[in-house]
């Protein structure tokens, strides 16, 4: 397929590695004499015609930073057919042959709308939540490391006093970040559902504390329980102090890990490669340690 112009956007929660993915796409475009346009602020930028030709200057010094050089948004307007039409008209007006979307679950749903309207589109899975059906999504590894480092710091201090901690972890409906961090932090205490039985948790916490003097770490998937409330209840029932921590955006920011950089860069190159072979209308990501493509519908998990 003859491709002269590709556009790229980042959408939804930023994920460390998004800039590496943009750089991978940019490099492949350079190699094939293709113009790469960045669309600013996700799908809102498509609607508002915020296209800008990407040059190396825009990426220089920022490739290995977290966040997205193209900014992001959670577009409410893109759910309405009139705005989707406006976005498609802008793609046509800018003579864009294909669009690459880097984002998570919401971005994949938006990619389906575009594909069904005849746009040549490919998506790359960029989200710390790991809630798409690839082995990993771009950003998950970095977020895992961010959380583990933060909890290590917290526990240096709290374990000195023998306090326990309850930590709220991002992930939307997906328990993967909680589970991966629990393994790395060697804690068996995780809460990933709204309904859970508190009695066995209290029993185990008390036993570990009384017999082995282990200061417990309890990892909670966001919105399952109120972490401050839970810490209060545990302190009362277990008879030793608990502190709650809402880690927030410490989890999502920061420099991408080497793994996320390599993954994102290669996925970006791969996306351009498949477009050049005339293929589009699917997501590109990692299964085991190989890049592959899957339909948008197949990667939506929740
Ligand atoms: O999807 C990434 C994520 O960080 C989720 O883990 C979290 O639920 C959500 O985004 C937070 O969204 P926002 O930054 O819009 O508050």
mmCIF file of C-alpha atoms and ligand atoms in Angstrom:
data_model
loop_
_atom_site.group_PDB
_atom_site.id
_atom_site.type_symbol
_atom_site.label_atom_id
_atom_site.label_comp_id
_atom_site.label_asym_id
_atom_site.label_seq_id
_atom_site.Cartn_x
_atom_site.Cartn_y
_atom_site.Cartn_z
ATOM 1 C CA UNK A 1 0.000 0.000 0.000
ATOM 2 C CA UNK A 2 1.342 3.449 -0.886
ATOM 3 C CA UNK A 3 1.557 5.432 2.321
ATOM 4 C CA UNK A 4 2.688 9.036 2.435
ATOM 5 C CA UNK A 5 1.255 10.297 5.698
ATOM 6 C CA UNK A 6 0.649 8.526 9.008
ATOM 7 C CA UNK A 7 -0.849 10.124 12.122
ATOM 8 C CA UNK A 8 -0.316 9.003 15.711
ATOM 9 C CA UNK A 9 -2.126 9.877 18.922
ATOM 10 C CA UNK A 10 -1.992 8.853 22.577
ATOM 11 C CA UNK A 11 -5.232 8.482 24.468
ATOM 12 C CA UNK A 12 -6.498 7.648 27.975
ATOM 13 C CA UNK A 13 -4.186 7.299 30.967
ATOM 14 C CA UNK A 14 -0.601 7.989 29.959
ATOM 15 C CA UNK A 15 1.743 5.004 30.211
ATOM 16 C CA UNK A 16 5.549 5.045 30.467
ATOM 17 C CA UNK A 17 6.840 3.939 27.067
ATOM 18 C CA UNK A 18 4.340 5.901 24.973
ATOM 19 C CA UNK A 19 7.138 8.228 23.831
ATOM 20 C CA UNK A 20 9.336 5.262 22.908
ATOM 21 C CA UNK A 21 6.447 3.927 20.803
ATOM 22 C CA UNK A 22 6.138 7.289 19.043
ATOM 23 C CA UNK A 23 9.893 7.198 18.419
ATOM 24 C CA UNK A 24 9.653 3.661 16.975
ATOM 25 C CA UNK A 25 6.900 4.811 14.609
ATOM 26 C CA UNK A 26 8.880 7.946 13.727
ATOM 27 C CA UNK A 27 12.060 5.953 12.963
ATOM 28 C CA UNK A 28 10.204 3.534 10.694
ATOM 29 C CA UNK A 29 8.507 6.466 8.949
ATOM 30 C CA UNK A 30 11.881 8.165 8.390
ATOM 31 C CA UNK A 31 13.265 4.961 6.880
ATOM 32 C CA UNK A 32 10.347 4.785 4.445
ATOM 33 C CA UNK A 33 10.028 8.470 3.545
ATOM 34 C CA UNK A 34 6.659 8.765 5.301
ATOM 35 C CA UNK A 35 5.528 11.957 7.041
ATOM 36 C CA UNK A 36 4.442 11.337 10.631
ATOM 37 C CA UNK A 37 1.855 13.697 12.110
ATOM 38 C CA UNK A 38 1.232 13.888 15.845
ATOM 39 C CA UNK A 39 -2.348 14.515 16.912
ATOM 40 C CA UNK A 40 -2.367 16.417 20.202
ATOM 41 C CA UNK A 41 -4.634 15.483 23.143
ATOM 42 C CA UNK A 42 -5.961 12.169 21.916
ATOM 43 C CA UNK A 43 -9.321 11.934 20.187
ATOM 44 C CA UNK A 44 -10.159 15.510 21.193
ATOM 45 C CA UNK A 45 -7.254 16.567 18.987
ATOM 46 C CA UNK A 46 -8.663 14.559 16.082
ATOM 47 C CA UNK A 47 -11.969 16.399 16.482
ATOM 48 C CA UNK A 48 -10.278 19.798 16.892
ATOM 49 C CA UNK A 49 -7.812 19.254 14.033
ATOM 50 C CA UNK A 50 -4.669 19.491 16.188
ATOM 51 C CA UNK A 51 -2.203 17.868 13.785
ATOM 52 C CA UNK A 52 1.503 18.683 13.738
ATOM 53 C CA UNK A 53 4.292 17.167 11.627
ATOM 54 C CA UNK A 54 6.649 15.330 14.016
ATOM 55 C CA UNK A 55 10.316 16.261 13.705
ATOM 56 C CA UNK A 56 13.270 14.883 15.642
ATOM 57 C CA UNK A 57 13.469 18.130 17.655
ATOM 58 C CA UNK A 58 10.093 17.362 19.210
ATOM 59 C CA UNK A 59 11.344 13.997 20.448
ATOM 60 C CA UNK A 60 14.908 14.940 21.338
ATOM 61 C CA UNK A 61 15.549 14.490 25.070
ATOM 62 C CA UNK A 62 11.991 13.333 25.732
ATOM 63 C CA UNK A 63 11.929 9.828 24.267
ATOM 64 C CA UNK A 64 12.879 8.226 27.545
ATOM 65 C CA UNK A 65 10.582 10.278 29.757
ATOM 66 C CA UNK A 66 7.213 9.146 31.065
ATOM 67 C CA UNK A 67 3.929 10.785 30.035
ATOM 68 C CA UNK A 68 3.263 11.562 26.390
ATOM 69 C CA UNK A 69 4.837 14.262 24.253
ATOM 70 C CA UNK A 70 1.507 14.349 22.375
ATOM 71 C CA UNK A 71 -0.520 14.826 25.587
ATOM 72 C CA UNK A 72 -3.607 12.736 26.194
ATOM 73 C CA UNK A 73 -7.305 13.031 26.966
ATOM 74 C CA UNK A 74 -10.324 10.949 27.802
ATOM 75 C CA UNK A 75 -12.605 12.308 25.103
ATOM 76 C CA UNK A 76 -16.304 12.358 25.973
ATOM 77 C CA UNK A 77 -17.108 13.924 22.597
ATOM 78 C CA UNK A 78 -15.676 11.007 20.625
ATOM 79 C CA UNK A 79 -18.608 8.873 21.804
ATOM 80 C CA UNK A 80 -20.992 10.980 19.646
ATOM 81 C CA UNK A 81 -21.366 10.122 15.908
ATOM 82 C CA UNK A 82 -21.240 13.788 14.820
ATOM 83 C CA UNK A 83 -17.811 14.245 16.417
ATOM 84 C CA UNK A 84 -16.522 10.936 15.031
ATOM 85 C CA UNK A 85 -17.541 12.226 11.575
ATOM 86 C CA UNK A 86 -15.729 15.508 12.222
ATOM 87 C CA UNK A 87 -12.579 13.586 13.255
ATOM 88 C CA UNK A 88 -12.721 11.461 10.090
ATOM 89 C CA UNK A 89 -13.131 14.587 7.959
ATOM 90 C CA UNK A 90 -10.011 16.031 9.597
ATOM 91 C CA UNK A 91 -8.043 12.863 8.807
ATOM 92 C CA UNK A 92 -9.141 13.216 5.173
ATOM 93 C CA UNK A 93 -8.409 16.958 5.063
ATOM 94 C CA UNK A 94 -4.877 16.306 6.351
ATOM 95 C CA UNK A 95 -4.433 13.536 3.741
ATOM 96 C CA UNK A 96 -3.687 10.945 6.439
ATOM 97 C CA UNK A 97 -3.405 7.444 4.976
ATOM 98 C CA UNK A 98 -3.402 5.592 8.312
ATOM 99 C CA UNK A 99 -3.792 6.329 12.016
ATOM 100 C CA UNK A 100 -1.887 4.667 14.884
ATOM 101 C CA UNK A 101 -3.539 4.880 18.302
ATOM 102 C CA UNK A 102 -1.539 4.258 21.481
ATOM 103 C CA UNK A 103 -3.824 3.693 24.448
ATOM 104 C CA UNK A 104 -5.864 1.324 26.587
ATOM 105 C CA UNK A 105 -9.353 -0.098 26.743
ATOM 106 C CA UNK A 106 -11.259 3.096 25.833
ATOM 107 C CA UNK A 107 -8.869 3.787 22.950
ATOM 108 C CA UNK A 108 -9.434 0.282 21.591
ATOM 109 C CA UNK A 109 -13.187 0.854 21.587
ATOM 110 C CA UNK A 110 -12.646 4.132 19.718
ATOM 111 C CA UNK A 111 -10.394 2.303 17.232
ATOM 112 C CA UNK A 112 -13.315 -0.053 16.469
ATOM 113 C CA UNK A 113 -15.524 2.956 15.605
ATOM 114 C CA UNK A 114 -12.874 4.296 13.229
ATOM 115 C CA UNK A 115 -12.210 0.930 11.608
ATOM 116 C CA UNK A 116 -15.941 0.455 11.038
ATOM 117 C CA UNK A 117 -16.098 3.881 9.400
ATOM 118 C CA UNK A 118 -13.405 2.898 6.897
ATOM 119 C CA UNK A 119 -10.340 4.476 8.539
ATOM 120 C CA UNK A 120 -7.103 2.504 8.230
ATOM 121 C CA UNK A 121 -6.175 2.167 11.882
ATOM 122 C CA UNK A 122 -3.790 0.200 14.103
ATOM 123 C CA UNK A 123 -3.590 0.355 17.887
ATOM 124 C CA UNK A 124 -0.751 -0.281 20.313
ATOM 125 C CA UNK A 125 -1.627 -1.277 23.902
ATOM 126 C CA UNK A 126 -0.417 1.580 26.128
ATOM 127 C CA UNK A 127 -1.761 1.369 29.673
ATOM 128 C CA UNK A 128 -0.310 0.599 33.093
ATOM 129 C CA UNK A 129 -3.408 -1.482 33.892
ATOM 130 C CA UNK A 130 -2.515 -4.504 31.710
ATOM 131 C CA UNK A 131 -6.234 -4.834 31.010
ATOM 132 C CA UNK A 132 -5.882 -5.763 27.353
ATOM 133 C CA UNK A 133 -5.425 -9.273 26.090
ATOM 134 C CA UNK A 134 -1.687 -9.239 25.376
ATOM 135 C CA UNK A 135 0.942 -10.731 27.680
ATOM 136 C CA UNK A 136 1.881 -7.213 28.768
ATOM 137 C CA UNK A 137 0.725 -3.737 27.886
ATOM 138 C CA UNK A 138 3.230 -0.914 27.440
ATOM 139 C CA UNK A 139 3.771 0.782 30.831
ATOM 140 C CA UNK A 140 2.820 -2.162 33.040
ATOM 141 C CA UNK A 141 6.412 -3.132 33.830
ATOM 142 C CA UNK A 142 7.389 0.426 34.787
ATOM 143 C CA UNK A 143 4.299 0.872 36.965
ATOM 144 C CA UNK A 144 5.067 -2.416 38.726
ATOM 145 C CA UNK A 145 8.582 -1.157 39.472
ATOM 146 C CA UNK A 146 7.254 2.241 40.586
ATOM 147 C CA UNK A 147 4.888 0.609 43.057
ATOM 148 C CA UNK A 148 7.454 -1.855 44.379
ATOM 149 C CA UNK A 149 9.974 0.954 44.937
ATOM 150 C CA UNK A 150 7.388 3.136 46.674
ATOM 151 C CA UNK A 151 6.232 0.331 48.969
ATOM 152 C CA UNK A 152 9.851 -0.583 49.765
ATOM 153 C CA UNK A 153 10.412 2.994 50.932
ATOM 154 C CA UNK A 154 7.218 3.003 52.968
ATOM 155 C CA UNK A 155 8.116 -0.297 54.612
ATOM 156 C CA UNK A 156 11.671 0.800 55.486
ATOM 157 C CA UNK A 157 10.015 3.233 57.816
ATOM 158 C CA UNK A 158 6.889 1.367 58.928
ATOM 159 C CA UNK A 159 8.673 -1.909 59.648
ATOM 160 C CA UNK A 160 10.980 -0.062 62.011
ATOM 161 C CA UNK A 161 7.891 0.512 64.142
ATOM 162 C CA UNK A 162 6.152 -2.778 63.346
ATOM 163 C CA UNK A 163 3.227 -1.010 61.678
ATOM 164 C CA UNK A 164 1.184 -2.576 58.891
ATOM 165 C CA UNK A 165 0.142 -0.793 55.720
ATOM 166 C CA UNK A 166 -2.783 -0.806 53.315
ATOM 167 C CA UNK A 167 -1.856 0.397 49.824
ATOM 168 C CA UNK A 168 -4.307 1.498 47.131
ATOM 169 C CA UNK A 169 -3.134 0.444 43.666
ATOM 170 C CA UNK A 170 -4.335 1.530 40.222
ATOM 171 C CA UNK A 171 -5.604 -0.899 37.602
ATOM 172 C CA UNK A 172 -9.285 -0.087 37.082
ATOM 173 C CA UNK A 173 -11.037 -3.477 37.068
ATOM 174 C CA UNK A 174 -7.847 -5.423 36.339
ATOM 175 C CA UNK A 175 -6.015 -7.090 39.254
ATOM 176 C CA UNK A 176 -2.734 -7.606 37.334
ATOM 177 C CA UNK A 177 -0.791 -4.716 38.896
ATOM 178 C CA UNK A 178 -1.853 -5.792 42.394
ATOM 179 C CA UNK A 179 -0.909 -9.412 41.716
ATOM 180 C CA UNK A 180 2.411 -8.635 40.077
ATOM 181 C CA UNK A 181 3.432 -6.251 42.867
ATOM 182 C CA UNK A 182 2.311 -8.722 45.541
ATOM 183 C CA UNK A 183 4.698 -11.304 44.091
ATOM 184 C CA UNK A 184 7.567 -8.843 43.927
ATOM 185 C CA UNK A 185 6.890 -7.593 47.445
ATOM 186 C CA UNK A 186 6.426 -11.145 48.765
ATOM 187 C CA UNK A 187 3.097 -10.385 50.359
ATOM 188 C CA UNK A 188 0.142 -12.726 50.294
ATOM 189 C CA UNK A 189 -2.359 -10.045 51.258
ATOM 190 C CA UNK A 190 -4.291 -8.708 48.267
ATOM 191 C CA UNK A 191 -7.843 -7.422 47.878
ATOM 192 C CA UNK A 192 -9.062 -7.368 44.289
ATOM 193 C CA UNK A 193 -12.831 -7.650 44.761
ATOM 194 C CA UNK A 194 -15.438 -5.565 46.562
ATOM 195 C CA UNK A 195 -16.807 -8.593 48.386
ATOM 196 C CA UNK A 196 -14.267 -10.332 50.556
ATOM 197 C CA UNK A 197 -14.211 -12.004 53.938
ATOM 198 C CA UNK A 198 -12.342 -9.884 56.468
ATOM 199 C CA UNK A 199 -12.272 -12.486 59.296
ATOM 200 C CA UNK A 200 -9.588 -14.803 57.797
ATOM 201 C CA UNK A 201 -7.533 -11.745 56.829
ATOM 202 C CA UNK A 202 -7.536 -10.483 60.423
ATOM 203 C CA UNK A 203 -6.709 -13.939 61.758
ATOM 204 C CA UNK A 204 -3.731 -14.319 59.436
ATOM 205 C CA UNK A 205 -2.449 -10.779 60.047
ATOM 206 C CA UNK A 206 -2.544 -11.303 63.816
ATOM 207 C CA UNK A 207 -0.824 -14.666 63.614
ATOM 208 C CA UNK A 208 1.980 -13.363 61.411
ATOM 209 C CA UNK A 209 2.426 -10.332 63.592
ATOM 210 C CA UNK A 210 2.336 -12.171 66.938
ATOM 211 C CA UNK A 211 4.390 -15.218 65.939
ATOM 212 C CA UNK A 212 6.821 -13.903 63.332
ATOM 213 C CA UNK A 213 6.756 -10.129 63.925
ATOM 214 C CA UNK A 214 6.136 -9.542 60.213
ATOM 215 C CA UNK A 215 4.851 -6.030 59.368
ATOM 216 C CA UNK A 216 2.113 -6.733 56.820
ATOM 217 C CA UNK A 217 1.574 -5.097 53.429
ATOM 218 C CA UNK A 218 -1.987 -5.291 52.063
ATOM 219 C CA UNK A 219 -2.392 -4.349 48.393
ATOM 220 C CA UNK A 220 -5.860 -3.181 47.379
ATOM 221 C CA UNK A 221 -7.154 -2.762 43.834
ATOM 222 C CA UNK A 222 -8.599 0.748 43.578
ATOM 223 C CA UNK A 223 -12.295 1.140 44.401
ATOM 224 C CA UNK A 224 -12.595 -2.293 46.019
ATOM 225 C CA UNK A 225 -12.529 -0.839 49.539
ATOM 226 C CA UNK A 226 -11.816 2.474 51.211
ATOM 227 C CA UNK A 227 -8.190 2.007 52.303
ATOM 228 C CA UNK A 228 -8.396 4.508 55.176
ATOM 229 C CA UNK A 229 -11.449 2.729 56.586
ATOM 230 C CA UNK A 230 -9.812 -0.670 56.183
ATOM 231 C CA UNK A 231 -6.654 0.495 57.976
ATOM 232 C CA UNK A 232 -8.803 1.732 60.888
ATOM 233 C CA UNK A 233 -10.676 -1.576 61.156
ATOM 234 C CA UNK A 234 -7.477 -3.628 60.982
ATOM 235 C CA UNK A 235 -5.789 -1.479 63.624
ATOM 236 C CA UNK A 236 -8.757 -1.958 65.955
ATOM 237 C CA UNK A 237 -9.068 -5.708 65.407
ATOM 238 C CA UNK A 238 -5.392 -6.650 65.164
ATOM 239 C CA UNK A 239 -4.254 -4.354 67.999
ATOM 240 C CA UNK A 240 -1.268 -2.893 66.214
ATOM 241 C CA UNK A 241 -1.055 0.249 64.048
ATOM 242 C CA UNK A 242 -1.850 0.388 60.335
ATOM 243 C CA UNK A 243 -1.251 3.263 57.919
ATOM 244 C CA UNK A 244 -3.077 3.673 54.599
ATOM 245 C CA UNK A 245 -1.316 4.932 51.465
ATOM 246 C CA UNK A 246 -2.930 6.139 48.260
ATOM 247 C CA UNK A 247 0.019 5.976 45.879
ATOM 248 C CA UNK A 248 -1.747 7.881 43.080
ATOM 249 C CA UNK A 249 0.180 9.122 40.041
ATOM 250 C CA UNK A 250 3.573 8.043 41.398
ATOM 251 C CA UNK A 251 2.554 4.736 39.827
ATOM 252 C CA UNK A 252 1.926 6.106 36.332
ATOM 253 C CA UNK A 253 4.735 8.600 35.933
ATOM 254 C CA UNK A 254 8.498 8.304 35.652
ATOM 255 C CA UNK A 255 11.008 7.069 33.132
ATOM 256 C CA UNK A 256 9.993 3.868 31.359
ATOM 257 C CA UNK A 257 11.878 0.691 32.269
ATOM 258 C CA UNK A 258 14.275 -0.812 29.714
ATOM 259 C CA UNK A 259 11.632 -3.480 29.038
ATOM 260 C CA UNK A 260 8.899 -0.933 28.257
ATOM 261 C CA UNK A 261 11.240 1.120 26.044
ATOM 262 C CA UNK A 262 12.240 -1.904 23.974
ATOM 263 C CA UNK A 263 8.681 -3.223 23.737
ATOM 264 C CA UNK A 264 7.162 0.140 22.817
ATOM 265 C CA UNK A 265 9.832 1.071 20.273
ATOM 266 C CA UNK A 266 9.598 -2.316 18.508
ATOM 267 C CA UNK A 267 5.788 -2.252 18.533
ATOM 268 C CA UNK A 268 5.914 1.194 16.912
ATOM 269 C CA UNK A 269 8.237 -0.022 14.161
ATOM 270 C CA UNK A 270 6.128 -3.151 13.677
ATOM 271 C CA UNK A 271 2.937 -1.098 13.261
ATOM 272 C CA UNK A 272 4.455 0.865 10.364
ATOM 273 C CA UNK A 273 5.790 -2.339 8.860
ATOM 274 C CA UNK A 274 2.359 -4.004 8.768
ATOM 275 C CA UNK A 275 0.774 -0.845 7.358
ATOM 276 C CA UNK A 276 3.321 -0.952 4.548
ATOM 277 C CA UNK A 277 2.229 -4.530 3.855
ATOM 278 C CA UNK A 278 -1.315 -3.207 3.377
ATOM 279 C CA UNK A 279 -2.605 -4.639 6.690
ATOM 280 C CA UNK A 280 -4.636 -2.650 9.213
ATOM 281 C CA UNK A 281 -7.711 -2.761 11.444
ATOM 282 C CA UNK A 282 -6.158 -4.571 14.423
ATOM 283 C CA UNK A 283 -3.990 -4.140 17.523
ATOM 284 C CA UNK A 284 -0.275 -4.899 17.683
ATOM 285 C CA UNK A 285 1.281 -6.098 20.938
ATOM 286 C CA UNK A 286 3.326 -8.756 22.659
ATOM 287 C CA UNK A 287 2.280 -12.357 23.208
ATOM 288 C CA UNK A 288 4.924 -14.185 25.228
ATOM 289 C CA UNK A 289 7.940 -12.318 23.882
ATOM 290 C CA UNK A 290 6.867 -11.940 20.261
ATOM 291 C CA UNK A 291 5.062 -9.048 18.619
ATOM 292 C CA UNK A 292 1.855 -10.087 16.956
ATOM 293 C CA UNK A 293 -1.512 -8.734 15.865
ATOM 294 C CA UNK A 294 -4.965 -9.393 17.321
ATOM 295 C CA UNK A 295 -8.396 -8.050 16.489
ATOM 296 C CA UNK A 296 -9.566 -5.116 18.592
ATOM 297 C CA UNK A 297 -12.470 -7.209 19.873
ATOM 298 C CA UNK A 298 -10.106 -9.968 21.034
ATOM 299 C CA UNK A 299 -8.009 -7.710 23.232
ATOM 300 C CA UNK A 300 -10.859 -6.150 25.242
ATOM 301 C CA UNK A 301 -10.984 -8.021 28.577
ATOM 302 C CA UNK A 302 -13.407 -6.143 30.858
HETATM 303 O O1 LIG B 1 -6.046 3.543 33.065
HETATM 304 C C1 LIG B 1 -4.979 4.014 33.821
HETATM 305 C C2 LIG B 1 -5.459 4.555 35.146
HETATM 306 O O2 LIG B 1 -4.352 5.040 35.843
HETATM 307 C C3 LIG B 1 -6.272 3.571 35.993
HETATM 308 O O3 LIG B 1 -5.458 2.677 36.683
HETATM 309 C C4 LIG B 1 -7.038 4.504 36.860
HETATM 310 O O4 LIG B 1 -8.246 3.914 37.268
HETATM 311 C C5 LIG B 1 -7.309 5.656 35.967
HETATM 312 O O5 LIG B 1 -6.336 5.622 34.930
HETATM 313 C C6 LIG B 1 -7.262 6.999 36.619
HETATM 314 O O6 LIG B 1 -7.739 7.901 35.678
HETATM 315 P P1 LIG B 1 -7.536 9.454 35.742
HETATM 316 O O7 LIG B 1 -6.108 9.732 35.621
HETATM 317 O O8 LIG B 1 -8.313 9.977 34.587
HETATM 318 O O9 LIG B 1 -8.087 9.859 37.061
#
